[in-house]
Short mmCIF file of C-alpha atoms in Angstrom, two decimals:
data_model
loop_
_atom_site.label_atom_id
_atom_site.label_comp_id
_atom_site.label_asym_id
_atom_site.label_seq_id
_atom_site.Cartn_x
_atom_site.Cartn_y
_atom_site.Cartn_z
CA MET A 126 103.83 122.19 103.84
CA ASP A 127 105.70 124.64 101.54
CA GLU A 128 108.28 122.04 100.71
CA LEU A 129 105.71 119.35 100.03
CA GLN A 130 103.78 121.97 97.74
CA GLU A 131 107.02 122.46 95.96
CA ALA A 132 107.64 118.83 95.39
CA LEU A 133 104.04 118.27 94.25
CA GLN A 134 104.45 120.85 91.47
CA ASP A 135 106.68 118.61 89.52
CA TRP A 136 103.97 116.01 89.54
CA GLY A 137 101.32 118.66 88.40
CA LEU A 138 99.55 118.57 91.77
CA THR A 139 98.83 120.69 94.76
CA VAL A 140 97.25 120.49 98.27
CA HIS A 141 94.31 122.56 99.10
CA ASN A 142 92.79 122.98 102.66
CA LEU A 143 88.85 122.84 102.38
CA PRO A 144 86.69 123.40 105.48
CA GLU A 145 84.39 120.60 104.88
CA LYS A 146 86.92 118.10 103.81
CA GLY A 147 90.51 119.03 105.10
CA ARG A 148 93.49 118.42 102.94
CA CYS A 149 92.77 117.49 99.30
CA LEU A 150 95.06 116.78 96.35
CA PHE A 151 94.07 118.80 93.24
CA THR A 152 95.69 118.91 89.60
CA THR A 153 97.54 121.78 88.21
CA LYS A 154 97.56 120.09 84.81
CA ASP A 155 95.28 117.53 82.75
CA PHE A 156 95.65 113.92 83.38
CA TYR A 157 94.39 111.23 81.01
CA PRO A 158 93.13 107.55 81.56
CA GLY A 159 96.23 105.33 82.49
CA GLU A 160 98.53 108.42 83.30
CA VAL A 161 100.31 107.99 86.56
CA ILE A 162 99.36 110.89 88.78
CA ILE A 163 101.59 110.16 91.67
CA SER A 164 103.80 107.26 93.09
CA GLN A 165 105.30 106.82 96.38
CA GLU A 166 107.47 104.37 98.55
CA PRO A 167 106.20 103.56 101.95
CA TYR A 168 107.18 105.64 104.89
CA VAL A 169 106.97 102.23 106.70
CA CYS A 170 105.53 98.98 105.95
CA VAL A 171 105.25 95.36 107.07
CA PRO A 172 104.01 91.96 105.40
CA ASN A 173 100.80 90.20 106.74
CA ASN A 174 102.85 87.50 108.53
CA SER A 175 100.89 84.98 110.66
CA SER A 176 101.32 81.62 112.35
CA THR A 177 100.61 80.05 108.87
CA GLU A 178 102.14 82.20 106.46
CA SER A 179 105.10 84.27 106.32
CA ARG A 180 106.60 86.89 103.76
CA CYS A 181 109.99 88.48 103.06
CA ASP A 182 110.21 91.98 104.91
CA GLY A 183 111.92 93.48 101.74
CA CYS A 184 109.75 92.27 98.74
CA PHE A 185 106.68 90.49 100.43
CA THR A 186 107.43 87.16 98.52
CA SER A 187 106.53 83.96 100.27
CA VAL A 188 109.44 81.98 98.56
CA ASN A 189 112.87 80.82 99.85
CA LEU A 190 112.45 82.56 103.08
CA LYS A 191 114.80 82.46 106.04
CA LYS A 192 114.03 83.87 109.44
CA CYS A 193 116.32 86.44 110.99
CA SER A 194 118.63 84.47 113.28
CA ALA A 195 118.67 87.09 115.97
CA CYS A 196 115.08 88.37 116.47
CA GLN A 197 113.36 85.32 115.07
CA VAL A 198 110.42 87.52 114.01
CA VAL A 199 111.41 88.91 110.62
CA TRP A 200 111.81 86.86 107.30
CA TYR A 201 113.84 87.52 104.17
CA CYS A 202 114.14 85.80 100.86
CA GLY A 203 117.80 86.74 100.52
CA SER A 204 120.72 88.95 101.09
CA LYS A 205 119.67 91.63 98.58
CA CYS A 206 116.33 92.44 100.58
CA GLN A 207 118.23 91.95 103.93
CA LYS A 208 120.81 94.44 103.03
CA LEU A 209 118.07 97.04 101.62
CA GLU A 210 116.31 96.74 104.94
CA TRP A 211 119.34 96.52 107.30
CA LYS A 212 119.85 100.33 108.46
CA LEU A 213 116.00 100.02 109.98
CA HIS A 214 116.06 96.40 110.85
CA ARG A 215 119.25 96.59 112.81
CA LEU A 216 117.69 98.73 115.33
CA GLU A 217 114.36 96.91 115.21
CA CYS A 218 116.46 93.61 115.67
CA GLU A 219 118.05 94.78 118.68
CA VAL A 220 114.77 95.70 120.46
CA LEU A 221 112.87 92.49 119.24
CA SER A 222 115.85 90.24 120.25
CA LYS A 223 115.50 91.69 123.93
CA LEU A 224 111.92 90.24 124.25
CA ASP A 225 111.21 86.83 125.75
CA LYS A 226 109.58 84.13 123.46
CA ASP A 227 106.11 84.58 124.41
CA ARG A 228 106.08 88.31 124.20
CA ARG A 229 107.71 87.97 120.61
CA LYS A 230 104.25 86.13 119.69
CA SER A 231 102.18 89.23 120.56
CA VAL A 232 104.32 91.51 118.12
CA THR A 233 101.58 91.62 115.46
CA PRO A 234 102.02 93.35 112.08
CA SER A 235 100.28 96.38 113.48
CA VAL A 236 102.63 96.68 116.49
CA ARG A 237 105.75 96.26 114.21
CA LEU A 238 104.45 98.67 111.94
CA MET A 239 104.46 101.36 114.82
CA VAL A 240 107.87 100.15 116.18
CA LYS A 241 109.30 100.72 112.64
CA LEU A 242 107.48 104.22 112.51
CA TYR A 243 109.37 105.26 115.70
CA LEU A 244 112.73 103.74 114.51
CA ARG A 245 112.49 105.47 111.02
CA ARG A 246 111.90 108.98 112.62
CA LYS A 247 114.87 108.32 114.98
CA LEU A 248 117.01 107.24 111.86
CA GLN A 249 115.98 110.45 109.94
CA ASN A 250 116.58 112.58 112.99
CA ASN A 251 120.00 111.24 113.26
CA LYS A 252 120.50 111.76 109.62
CA THR A 253 121.55 108.05 109.17
CA LEU A 254 118.40 107.90 106.60
CA SER A 255 117.75 110.89 104.50
CA ALA A 256 114.55 112.84 104.73
CA THR A 257 112.71 114.64 101.89
CA ALA A 258 109.74 116.80 101.28
CA THR A 259 107.63 113.55 100.57
CA ASP A 260 109.30 111.30 103.03
CA ASN A 261 109.41 112.79 106.53
CA TYR A 262 107.74 112.21 109.84
CA ASN A 263 106.09 115.74 109.87
CA LEU A 264 103.81 114.27 107.07
CA VAL A 265 102.81 111.61 109.53
CA GLU A 266 102.19 114.16 112.32
CA MET A 267 99.88 116.12 109.74
CA LEU A 268 97.47 112.99 109.36
CA VAL A 269 94.03 113.05 111.07
CA ALA A 270 93.83 110.67 114.05
CA HIS A 271 89.94 110.94 114.61
CA MET A 272 90.61 110.31 118.52
CA LYS A 273 87.32 112.11 119.50
CA ASP A 274 85.36 109.65 117.27
CA ILE A 275 86.83 106.25 118.66
CA ASP A 276 84.67 104.38 121.08
CA GLU A 277 86.06 103.51 124.59
CA LYS A 278 86.77 99.83 123.81
CA GLN A 279 89.03 100.89 120.70
CA LEU A 280 90.81 103.45 122.75
CA LEU A 281 91.67 100.84 125.24
CA LEU A 282 93.03 98.73 122.72
CA TYR A 283 95.19 101.32 121.07
CA ALA A 284 96.51 102.19 124.78
CA GLN A 285 97.36 98.57 125.20
CA MET A 286 99.17 98.36 121.94
CA ALA A 287 100.96 101.76 122.86
CA ASN A 288 102.37 100.17 126.08
CA LEU A 289 103.65 97.02 124.15
CA VAL A 290 105.45 99.41 121.87
CA ASN A 291 106.94 101.28 124.78
CA LEU A 292 107.81 98.08 126.32
CA ILE A 293 109.71 96.99 123.15
CA LEU A 294 111.41 100.20 122.39
CA GLN A 295 112.07 101.26 126.19
CA TRP A 296 112.97 104.78 125.46
CA PRO A 297 112.76 107.14 128.45
CA ASP A 298 111.19 110.10 126.62
CA ILE A 299 108.52 108.07 124.60
CA ASN A 300 104.87 109.47 124.80
CA ILE A 301 102.50 106.80 125.11
CA LYS A 302 99.46 109.07 124.42
CA GLU A 303 101.09 109.97 121.05
CA ILE A 304 101.65 106.17 120.15
CA ALA A 305 98.10 105.43 120.80
CA GLU A 306 97.16 108.38 118.77
CA ASN A 307 99.38 107.08 115.85
CA PHE A 308 97.65 103.77 115.91
CA SER A 309 94.53 105.61 115.20
CA LYS A 310 96.23 107.41 112.34
CA LEU A 311 97.25 104.17 110.99
CA ALA A 312 93.65 102.69 111.07
CA CYS A 313 92.32 105.71 109.04
CA ASN A 314 95.45 106.32 106.86
CA ALA A 315 97.42 103.07 106.14
CA HIS A 316 96.85 101.21 102.90
CA THR A 317 96.59 97.31 102.47
CA ILE A 318 99.53 96.60 100.03
CA CYS A 319 98.12 94.11 97.31
CA ASP A 320 99.62 92.32 94.47
CA SER A 321 98.59 92.84 90.87
CA GLU A 322 95.62 90.50 91.53
CA LEU A 323 94.57 92.59 94.40
CA ARG A 324 95.46 89.76 96.98
CA PRO A 325 96.54 91.40 100.20
CA LEU A 326 100.28 91.20 101.21
CA GLY A 327 100.90 93.72 103.76
CA THR A 328 100.20 97.22 105.13
CA GLY A 329 101.97 100.42 104.27
CA LEU A 330 101.82 104.16 105.39
CA TYR A 331 102.07 106.41 102.45
CA PRO A 332 101.65 109.91 103.94
CA VAL A 333 101.15 111.90 100.49
CA VAL A 334 98.79 109.33 99.17
CA SER A 335 96.80 109.49 102.24
CA ILE A 336 96.02 113.23 101.36
CA ILE A 337 93.74 111.72 98.54
CA ASN A 338 90.08 111.89 99.33
CA HIS A 339 87.42 109.23 98.96
CA SER A 340 84.66 109.07 96.23
CA CYS A 341 82.24 106.36 95.54
CA LEU A 342 82.73 107.50 91.80
CA PRO A 343 86.60 107.82 91.77
CA ASN A 344 88.58 109.51 88.99
CA ALA A 345 91.75 107.71 90.00
CA VAL A 346 92.84 104.01 91.37
CA LEU A 347 95.60 102.99 93.60
CA VAL A 348 97.46 99.93 92.87
CA PHE A 349 100.78 98.51 93.86
CA GLU A 350 103.99 97.71 92.16
CA GLY A 351 105.79 95.60 94.78
CA ARG A 352 105.67 98.17 97.77
CA LEU A 353 105.41 101.08 95.53
CA ALA A 354 101.91 102.90 95.77
CA VAL A 355 100.89 104.04 92.26
CA VAL A 356 97.87 106.35 91.62
CA ARG A 357 96.62 106.39 88.14
CA ALA A 358 93.84 108.40 86.24
CA VAL A 359 90.86 106.13 85.12
CA GLN A 360 89.30 109.07 83.38
CA HIS A 361 90.28 112.34 82.11
CA ILE A 362 90.88 114.71 85.17
CA PRO A 363 91.10 118.23 84.11
CA LYS A 364 93.46 120.79 85.49
CA GLY A 365 92.03 122.24 88.78
CA ALA A 366 90.16 119.07 89.58
CA GLU A 367 90.31 116.98 92.83
CA VAL A 368 92.05 113.74 92.70
CA VAL A 369 89.74 110.95 94.46
CA ILE A 370 90.24 107.30 94.70
CA SER A 371 87.76 104.71 96.75
CA TYR A 372 88.72 103.78 100.12
CA ILE A 373 86.12 100.79 100.21
CA GLU A 374 84.33 98.24 98.14
CA THR A 375 82.05 100.31 96.05
CA ALA A 376 79.80 97.25 94.94
CA GLY A 377 76.97 98.09 97.34
CA SER A 378 73.98 100.15 98.09
CA THR A 379 74.54 103.97 99.29
CA MET A 380 73.49 102.88 102.95
CA THR A 381 76.09 99.94 102.85
CA ARG A 382 78.84 102.24 101.67
CA GLN A 383 78.12 105.10 103.94
CA LYS A 384 78.07 102.71 106.92
CA ALA A 385 81.48 101.13 105.97
CA LEU A 386 83.01 104.66 105.70
CA LYS A 387 81.58 106.02 108.96
CA GLN A 388 82.83 102.76 110.83
CA GLN A 389 86.39 103.06 109.48
CA TYR A 390 86.98 106.40 108.49
CA PHE A 391 84.53 108.52 110.28
CA PHE A 392 82.88 110.65 107.62
CA THR A 393 79.94 110.93 105.52
CA CYS A 394 80.49 110.73 101.80
CA THR A 395 78.84 113.44 99.81
CA CYS A 396 80.17 112.36 96.28
CA SER A 397 77.74 112.64 93.29
CA ARG A 398 76.57 108.96 93.93
CA CYS A 399 75.92 109.37 97.65
CA ILE A 400 73.77 112.53 97.42
CA LYS A 401 71.22 110.69 95.64
CA VAL A 402 70.37 108.79 98.62
CA GLY A 403 66.65 108.10 98.87
CA GLN A 404 65.89 109.32 95.34
CA GLN A 405 64.28 106.91 92.99
CA ASP A 406 67.49 105.76 91.07
CA ASP A 407 69.10 105.14 94.61
CA VAL A 408 66.12 103.12 95.80
CA ARG A 409 66.21 101.03 92.62
CA GLU A 410 69.85 100.33 92.74
CA SER A 411 69.65 99.21 96.32
CA ALA A 412 66.78 96.92 95.77
CA ILE A 413 68.57 95.32 93.08
CA LEU A 414 71.98 95.06 94.72
CA GLU A 415 70.70 93.99 98.08
CA GLY A 416 67.10 93.27 97.80
CA TYR A 417 64.87 90.42 96.53
CA ARG A 418 63.54 89.11 93.10
CA CYS A 419 60.24 88.66 91.70
CA LYS A 420 58.55 85.29 92.37
CA ASP A 421 57.86 85.11 88.63
CA ASP A 422 61.14 83.52 87.11
CA ARG A 423 60.34 85.12 83.79
CA CYS A 424 60.30 88.84 85.52
CA ILE A 425 63.53 90.59 86.35
CA GLY A 426 61.65 93.35 88.45
CA PHE A 427 62.96 94.16 91.94
CA LEU A 428 60.79 94.31 95.16
CA LEU A 429 59.97 96.99 97.56
CA ARG A 430 58.10 96.68 100.81
CA ASP A 431 54.42 97.00 100.79
CA SER A 432 52.87 100.06 102.42
CA ASP A 433 51.24 97.74 105.08
CA ASP A 434 54.74 96.09 105.76
CA LYS A 435 53.33 92.69 105.34
CA GLY A 436 55.46 91.67 102.32
CA PHE A 437 56.97 92.94 99.09
CA ALA A 438 55.68 93.93 95.83
CA CYS A 439 57.45 93.61 92.41
CA GLN A 440 57.85 97.10 90.92
CA GLN A 441 57.56 95.67 87.24
CA CYS A 442 54.74 93.17 87.25
CA GLY A 443 52.97 94.01 90.75
CA LEU A 444 53.42 90.30 92.00
CA HIS A 445 53.29 89.98 95.71
CA ARG A 446 55.79 88.05 97.91
CA SER A 447 55.10 87.42 101.60
CA LYS A 448 57.52 88.45 104.37
CA GLU A 449 57.29 84.69 105.75
CA GLU A 450 58.55 83.09 102.47
CA VAL A 451 61.39 85.57 102.34
CA LYS A 452 62.34 84.96 105.95
CA LYS A 453 62.10 81.33 105.38
CA ILE A 454 64.49 81.21 102.37
CA ALA A 455 66.82 83.64 104.04
CA ALA A 456 67.04 81.62 107.09
CA GLU A 457 67.75 78.68 105.07
CA ILE A 458 70.62 80.48 103.07
CA GLN A 459 72.20 81.70 106.44
CA ALA A 460 72.21 78.17 107.94
CA THR A 461 73.66 76.41 104.98
CA SER A 462 76.37 79.37 104.49
CA ASP A 463 77.58 78.79 108.06
CA LYS A 464 77.88 75.02 107.39
CA ALA A 465 79.75 75.72 104.22
CA SER A 466 82.06 78.13 105.97
CA LYS A 467 83.00 75.58 108.52
CA SER A 468 83.74 73.10 105.76
CA VAL A 469 86.02 75.56 104.19
CA SER A 470 87.79 76.13 107.62
CA SER A 471 88.39 72.34 107.96
CA GLY A 472 89.66 72.11 104.54
CA ASN A 473 86.94 69.84 103.05
CA LEU A 474 86.43 71.83 99.77
CA GLN A 475 84.34 69.25 98.12
CA GLU A 476 81.78 69.46 100.82
CA ALA A 477 81.80 73.28 100.87
CA ILE A 478 81.35 73.52 97.00
CA SER A 479 78.23 71.13 97.50
CA MET A 480 76.90 73.34 100.29
CA TYR A 481 77.63 76.78 98.45
CA LYS A 482 75.81 75.29 95.35
CA THR A 483 72.76 74.88 97.60
CA VAL A 484 73.28 78.36 98.85
CA GLU A 485 73.57 79.58 95.34
CA LYS A 486 70.39 77.75 94.32
CA LEU A 487 68.52 79.31 97.24
CA GLN A 488 69.85 82.69 96.30
CA ARG A 489 68.49 82.44 92.71
CA LYS A 490 64.92 81.75 94.24
CA LEU A 491 65.32 84.89 96.57
CA CYS A 492 67.74 87.51 95.20
CA HIS A 493 67.74 89.62 92.13
CA PRO A 494 70.08 88.29 89.36
CA PHE A 495 72.18 91.24 90.05
CA SER A 496 72.60 90.75 93.81
CA ILE A 497 75.72 91.31 95.36
CA SER A 498 75.31 88.28 97.76
CA LEU A 499 74.63 86.00 94.85
CA MET A 500 77.75 87.30 93.00
CA GLN A 501 79.71 86.71 96.14
CA THR A 502 78.64 83.09 96.38
CA ARG A 503 79.58 82.36 92.84
CA GLU A 504 82.78 84.01 93.49
CA LYS A 505 83.55 81.61 96.34
CA LEU A 506 82.55 78.78 94.09
CA LEU A 507 84.84 79.98 91.25
CA LYS A 508 87.88 80.16 93.76
CA MET A 509 87.24 76.69 95.16
CA LEU A 510 86.65 75.04 91.89
CA MET A 511 89.92 76.67 90.45
CA GLU A 512 91.81 75.38 93.57
CA LEU A 513 90.44 71.67 92.69
CA GLU A 514 91.37 72.45 88.96
CA ASP A 515 87.89 71.86 87.84
CA TRP A 516 88.30 74.48 84.93
CA ARG A 517 84.97 73.79 83.18
CA GLU A 518 82.76 74.53 86.11
CA ALA A 519 84.88 77.27 87.43
CA LEU A 520 84.38 78.81 84.03
CA SER A 521 80.64 78.62 84.11
CA TYR A 522 80.58 80.47 87.49
CA CYS A 523 83.06 83.22 86.22
CA LYS A 524 80.82 83.81 83.21
CA LEU A 525 77.96 84.40 85.56
CA THR A 526 79.75 87.01 87.58
CA ILE A 527 80.84 89.18 84.64
CA PRO A 528 77.43 90.80 83.74
CA VAL A 529 77.08 91.86 87.58
CA TYR A 530 80.72 93.12 87.60
CA GLN A 531 79.87 95.22 84.39
CA SER A 532 76.88 96.66 86.25
CA VAL A 533 78.45 97.39 89.69
CA TYR A 534 81.82 98.72 88.50
CA PRO A 535 82.65 101.55 86.16
CA GLN A 536 84.38 100.96 82.75
CA PHE A 537 87.87 101.04 84.15
CA HIS A 538 87.91 99.07 87.37
CA PRO A 539 90.72 96.76 88.09
CA LEU A 540 88.35 93.93 89.54
CA LEU A 541 86.39 93.95 86.29
CA GLY A 542 89.65 93.65 84.31
CA LEU A 543 90.81 90.91 86.65
CA GLN A 544 87.58 89.00 86.16
CA TYR A 545 87.87 89.11 82.49
CA TYR A 546 91.63 87.96 82.87
CA THR A 547 90.29 84.92 84.99
CA SER A 548 87.76 84.07 82.28
CA GLY A 549 90.25 84.34 79.49
CA LYS A 550 92.84 81.89 81.44
CA LEU A 551 90.17 79.43 81.98
CA GLU A 552 88.86 79.73 78.30
CA TRP A 553 92.47 79.19 77.05
CA LEU A 554 93.02 76.05 79.27
CA LEU A 555 89.83 74.62 77.91
CA GLY A 556 90.96 75.18 74.26
CA GLU A 557 88.39 77.91 73.64
CA THR A 558 90.88 80.10 71.91
CA GLU A 559 88.62 82.70 70.29
CA ASP A 560 86.56 83.24 73.65
CA ALA A 561 89.97 83.46 75.39
CA ILE A 562 91.16 86.17 72.94
CA ARG A 563 87.88 88.21 73.50
CA SER A 564 88.32 87.97 77.42
CA LEU A 565 91.99 88.65 77.57
CA THR A 566 91.67 91.48 75.12
CA LYS A 567 89.06 93.09 77.40
CA ALA A 568 91.27 92.51 80.40
CA VAL A 569 94.17 94.02 78.63
CA ASP A 570 92.05 97.14 77.65
CA ILE A 571 90.98 97.75 81.27
CA LEU A 572 94.17 96.74 83.12
CA ARG A 573 96.56 98.94 81.11
CA ILE A 574 94.58 101.74 82.38
CA THR A 575 94.56 100.71 86.05
CA HIS A 576 97.99 98.93 86.20
CA GLY A 577 100.26 100.41 83.44
CA THR A 578 102.08 98.06 81.16
CA ASN A 579 105.44 97.66 82.85
CA SER A 580 104.62 95.39 85.69
CA PRO A 581 105.68 91.57 85.24
CA PHE A 582 102.07 90.86 85.68
CA MET A 583 100.93 93.00 82.81
CA LYS A 584 103.80 91.86 80.59
CA GLU A 585 102.73 88.33 81.20
CA LEU A 586 98.94 89.17 80.48
CA ILE A 587 99.94 90.88 77.28
CA MET A 588 102.31 87.85 76.33
CA LYS A 589 99.30 85.35 77.16
CA LEU A 590 97.06 87.39 74.76
CA GLU A 591 99.79 87.57 71.95
CA GLU A 592 100.06 83.57 72.39
CA ALA A 593 96.36 83.13 72.02
CA ARG A 594 96.15 85.29 68.96
CA ALA A 595 99.19 83.40 67.52
CA GLU A 596 97.42 79.86 68.47
CA ALA A 597 94.15 81.21 66.74
CA SER A 598 96.11 82.23 63.66
CA TYR A 599 97.83 78.81 63.40
CA LYS A 600 94.56 76.93 63.70
CA LEU A 601 93.10 79.19 61.02
CA SER A 602 96.07 78.64 58.49
CA SER A 603 95.89 74.92 59.26
CA LYS A 604 92.21 74.80 58.37
CA ASP A 605 93.07 76.83 55.11
CA ASP A 606 95.92 74.16 54.17
CA GLU A 607 93.34 71.08 54.36
#
């Protein structure tokens, strides 16, 4: 712990142990919006390979892949990534190659992550791989497992996975109980590695980043540059303050957020947003995000249950809505959504779009305009329409989501920035240059804080904005010449 504290001093950070929260990361200097607080390479990581999609074990790309000829499990995009991973993969390759074909199919990304965890520990113990204050197995041992909070079914699953890891490694002195405990640690502490547009690519364990606690009103954000985890400040964090990020999707009611945190991370959040549970502002927010709209289309009031529980009353105009009506529309939405989901699974996008448009129409009747479920339906339509290159209609749905994004996310949130980016791209494609400049400018203003400016994604975004401005300037000068 002393070595870690010493290493963190260089970052302007320190670890405190608080009785009610455990280990926390605190600042020993001021951090400002966009400033990197800490970055860390993964202790171990794996791509999200499946039967339908594979990625390079080194850089997570899905282009120009070749399967390792020996183990037939791992993929690489070229010799560079293969060489970088070789010290660890050489051992992994040996143990995976001994498995029969059917057993290899059961080596999921989670099982591979655990196998790599033990192999990396072995290589560091043997001094084949170097260990540092921020990159060693002791940091993994310090992570909380929450074994006492896990139900019997989950414990059994971890035990089965631990037995498979034991079968793969075949080490005489291996501790199966410890492996099961490490699976629990991974469930609570591993991070989903995403690309710059927040699409999941893989899973990684970052033991120092895992010290950072959760808040539903975070002052920092975690993004990835390749496999590198980068934590940036999204507001001024004064010296002596705790660094907090969000573990979950924060666009939801307090009850929804608390449920998600309890199920996956086994704690009750007491951030400044969550302690308002049950208060007037919290009730209003929950009713807007997850409740129903007023029956009068001209009214934007939210509904709460009547005292006799026979229906719902608008808190703005007092208009009543019966429980039966709400149930009927909700049932229609559910049935149509299920059919639409099946159409997506079968690859029939046109049919799915038609059904989701019906869902969206029904949700507009039932849900508040700032409803999360309505926003999610519009998001699905946006993605499918973009896939079919229907740019005009895609843009119309994108524009409908932005006011909700502005409402549910703080000023500097990557998802809000990315939504402006999508809008800007579509506007530019459609020749709406002035609108594209406005949207891309907003995207850059947010994403330079959350993503920095050095990644290929950000360089491309800034270049797009410059090109759009140049195009607008050219159009203006052409008009002046006429």
